[in-house]
């Protein structure tokens, strides 16, 4: 099956710093990638839809200036959490859209101190 | 309603069958999915069913789809302790390129 990787898998940062998370489709081209956020014991909440070569579409309530998304190639999308605060601590999961389904990355756990 | 609904917990004994139920929202959804998430890990696609099918079987997994009631179920035969995880039901609504809409997940606990 198709594989999506994320890097890093774990990141701890100080409040006020920015953190970049990479999402790569390893064996397929993903014109569309999605970024989700998951709080403990809760479901995945879609943050934004990222299309290669164009601006991301953000879900209601997600600040686009805080969560910067860049989808510069068919295999790479990045999410940058700018000026991170403790309430941004969460599990961030990306997915790439394949022919019939989405293929999910393993997730990145962010802890902001 | 607007949410994909799942029961939150299911507890079974090893060797029994598990049935996880889901009610989705859009009768025109094209694909319906079951994902498995183990603690601290990402989502693993278990199986999916296209909306024109009633049933799909894949080894120990059986998916049943009732479009009239917008009801989806996942049956795991001969449940093992390694099946303990959170299972998410998701629908892909009938819009090109749209993201999946997830339920809150059912935590399956398998005791030996």
CSV table of N, CA and C in Angstrom, one decimal, chain B residues 6-62:
chain,number,residue,atom,x,y,z
B,6,UNK,N,-20.4,6.7,16.6
B,6,UNK,CA,-19.9,5.4,17.0
B,6,UNK,C,-20.0,5.2,18.5
B,7,UNK,N,-20.2,4.0,18.9
B,7,UNK,CA,-20.2,3.8,20.3
B,7,UNK,C,-18.7,3.9,20.8
B,8,UNK,N,-18.5,4.3,22.0
B,8,UNK,CA,-17.2,4.6,22.5
B,8,UNK,C,-16.3,3.4,22.9
B,9,UNK,N,-17.0,2.4,23.4
B,9,UNK,CA,-16.2,1.3,24.0
B,9,UNK,C,-16.8,0.0,23.6
B,10,UNK,N,-16.0,-1.0,23.4
B,10,UNK,CA,-16.4,-2.4,23.2
B,10,UNK,C,-15.4,-3.3,23.9
B,11,UNK,N,-15.9,-4.2,24.7
B,11,UNK,CA,-15.0,-5.1,25.4
B,11,UNK,C,-15.4,-6.6,25.0
B,12,UNK,N,-14.4,-7.4,24.6
B,12,UNK,CA,-14.7,-8.7,24.2
B,12,UNK,C,-13.6,-9.6,24.7
B,13,UNK,N,-13.9,-10.9,24.7
B,13,UNK,CA,-12.9,-11.9,25.1
B,13,UNK,C,-12.2,-12.5,23.8
B,14,UNK,N,-11.0,-12.8,24.0
B,14,UNK,CA,-10.2,-13.4,22.9
B,14,UNK,C,-10.9,-14.6,22.3
B,15,UNK,N,-10.9,-14.6,21.0
B,15,UNK,CA,-11.6,-15.7,20.3
B,15,UNK,C,-13.0,-15.4,19.9
B,16,UNK,N,-13.6,-14.4,20.6
B,16,UNK,CA,-15.0,-14.0,20.3
B,16,UNK,C,-15.0,-13.1,19.0
B,17,UNK,N,-16.1,-12.9,18.5
B,17,UNK,CA,-16.3,-11.9,17.4
B,17,UNK,C,-16.6,-10.5,18.0
B,18,UNK,N,-16.1,-9.5,17.3
B,18,UNK,CA,-16.3,-8.1,17.7
B,18,UNK,C,-17.1,-7.5,16.6
B,19,UNK,N,-18.1,-6.7,17.0
B,19,UNK,CA,-18.9,-5.9,16.0
B,19,UNK,C,-18.9,-4.5,16.4
B,20,UNK,N,-18.3,-3.7,15.5
B,20,UNK,CA,-18.3,-2.2,15.8
B,20,UNK,C,-19.2,-1.5,14.8
B,21,UNK,N,-20.1,-0.7,15.4
B,21,UNK,CA,-21.1,-0.1,14.6
B,21,UNK,C,-20.9,1.4,14.3
B,22,UNK,N,-21.4,1.9,13.3
B,22,UNK,CA,-21.2,3.3,12.9
B,22,UNK,C,-22.4,3.8,12.1
B,23,UNK,N,-22.8,5.0,12.4
B,23,UNK,CA,-23.9,5.7,11.6
B,23,UNK,C,-23.3,6.9,11.0
B,24,UNK,N,-23.3,6.9,9.6
B,24,UNK,CA,-22.7,8.1,8.9
B,24,UNK,C,-23.8,9.1,8.5
B,25,UNK,N,-23.4,10.1,7.9
B,25,UNK,CA,-24.3,11.3,7.7
B,25,UNK,C,-24.9,11.5,6.3
B,26,UNK,N,-24.1,11.1,5.3
B,26,UNK,CA,-24.5,11.6,4.0
B,26,UNK,C,-24.8,10.3,3.1
B,27,UNK,N,-26.1,10.2,2.7
B,27,UNK,CA,-26.5,9.1,2.0
B,27,UNK,C,-25.8,9.0,0.6
B,28,UNK,N,-25.2,10.1,0.2
B,28,UNK,CA,-24.5,10.0,-1.1
B,28,UNK,C,-23.0,9.9,-1.0
B,29,UNK,N,-22.5,9.6,0.2
B,29,UNK,CA,-21.1,9.3,0.4
B,29,UNK,C,-20.7,8.2,-0.5
B,30,UNK,N,-19.5,8.3,-1.1
B,30,UNK,CA,-19.1,7.4,-2.1
B,30,UNK,C,-18.3,6.2,-1.5
B,31,UNK,N,-17.5,6.5,-0.5
B,31,UNK,CA,-16.7,5.5,0.1
B,31,UNK,C,-16.8,5.6,1.6
B,32,UNK,N,-16.8,4.4,2.3
B,32,UNK,CA,-16.8,4.4,3.7
B,32,UNK,C,-15.6,3.5,4.2
B,33,UNK,N,-15.0,4.0,5.3
B,33,UNK,CA,-13.7,3.4,5.7
B,33,UNK,C,-13.7,3.0,7.1
B,34,UNK,N,-12.8,2.0,7.4
B,34,UNK,CA,-12.5,1.7,8.8
B,34,UNK,C,-11.0,1.8,8.9
B,35,UNK,N,-10.6,2.6,9.9
B,35,UNK,CA,-9.2,2.8,10.3
B,35,UNK,C,-9.0,2.2,11.7
B,36,UNK,N,-7.7,1.8,11.9
B,36,UNK,CA,-7.3,1.3,13.2
B,36,UNK,C,-6.2,2.2,13.8
B,37,UNK,N,-6.3,2.6,15.0
B,37,UNK,CA,-5.2,3.4,15.6
B,37,UNK,C,-4.7,2.7,16.9
B,38,UNK,N,-3.5,2.4,16.9
B,38,UNK,CA,-2.9,1.8,18.1
B,38,UNK,C,-2.3,3.0,19.0
B,39,UNK,N,-2.1,2.8,20.3
B,39,UNK,CA,-1.7,3.9,21.1
B,39,UNK,C,-0.5,4.6,20.6
B,40,UNK,N,-0.5,5.9,20.5
B,40,UNK,CA,0.6,6.7,20.1
B,40,UNK,C,1.0,6.6,18.6
B,41,UNK,N,0.1,6.0,17.8
B,41,UNK,CA,0.5,5.7,16.4
B,41,UNK,C,-0.5,6.4,15.5
B,42,UNK,N,-0.2,6.5,14.2
B,42,UNK,CA,-1.1,7.0,13.2
B,42,UNK,C,-2.2,6.1,12.9
B,43,UNK,N,-2.9,6.4,11.8
B,43,UNK,CA,-4.0,5.6,11.4
B,43,UNK,C,-3.6,4.6,10.4
B,44,UNK,N,-4.1,3.4,10.6
B,44,UNK,CA,-3.9,2.3,9.6
B,44,UNK,C,-5.2,2.0,8.9
B,45,UNK,N,-5.2,2.0,7.6
B,45,UNK,CA,-6.4,1.7,6.8
B,45,UNK,C,-6.6,0.2,7.0
B,46,UNK,N,-7.8,-0.2,7.5
B,46,UNK,CA,-8.1,-1.6,7.6
B,46,UNK,C,-8.8,-2.1,6.3
B,47,UNK,N,-9.9,-1.4,6.0
B,47,UNK,CA,-10.7,-1.8,4.9
B,47,UNK,C,-11.6,-0.6,4.5
B,48,UNK,N,-12.2,-0.7,3.3
B,48,UNK,CA,-13.1,0.3,2.9
B,48,UNK,C,-14.1,-0.4,2.0
B,49,UNK,N,-15.3,0.3,1.8
B,49,UNK,CA,-16.3,-0.3,1.0
B,49,UNK,C,-16.9,0.8,0.1
B,50,UNK,N,-17.1,0.5,-1.1
B,50,UNK,CA,-17.7,1.5,-2.0
B,50,UNK,C,-19.2,1.4,-1.8
B,51,UNK,N,-19.9,2.6,-2.0
B,51,UNK,CA,-21.3,2.7,-1.6
B,51,UNK,C,-22.2,1.8,-2.4
B,52,UNK,N,-21.8,1.2,-3.5
B,52,UNK,CA,-22.7,0.4,-4.2
B,52,UNK,C,-22.6,-1.1,-3.8
B,53,UNK,N,-21.9,-1.3,-2.7
B,53,UNK,CA,-21.7,-2.7,-2.2
B,53,UNK,C,-22.5,-2.8,-0.9
B,54,UNK,N,-22.9,-4.0,-0.6
B,54,UNK,CA,-23.6,-4.3,0.7
B,54,UNK,C,-22.6,-4.9,1.7
B,55,UNK,N,-21.7,-5.6,1.2
B,55,UNK,CA,-20.8,-6.4,2.1
B,55,UNK,C,-19.4,-6.5,1.4
B,56,UNK,N,-18.4,-6.5,2.3
B,56,UNK,CA,-17.1,-6.8,1.8
B,56,UNK,C,-16.4,-7.6,2.9
B,57,UNK,N,-15.7,-8.7,2.5
B,57,UNK,CA,-15.0,-9.5,3.4
B,57,UNK,C,-13.5,-9.6,3.1
B,58,UNK,N,-12.7,-9.5,4.1
B,58,UNK,CA,-11.3,-9.5,3.9
B,58,UNK,C,-10.7,-10.2,5.1
B,59,UNK,N,-10.4,-11.5,4.9
B,59,UNK,CA,-9.8,-12.3,5.9
B,59,UNK,C,-10.7,-12.3,7.2
B,60,UNK,N,-10.3,-11.8,8.3
B,60,UNK,CA,-11.1,-11.8,9.5
B,60,UNK,C,-12.1,-10.7,9.6
B,61,UNK,N,-12.0,-9.8,8.6
B,61,UNK,CA,-12.8,-8.6,8.6
B,61,UNK,C,-14.0,-8.7,7.7
B,62,UNK,N,-15.2,-8.3,8.2
B,62,UNK,CA,-16.4,-8.2,7.3
B,62,UNK,C,-17.0,-6.9,7.6
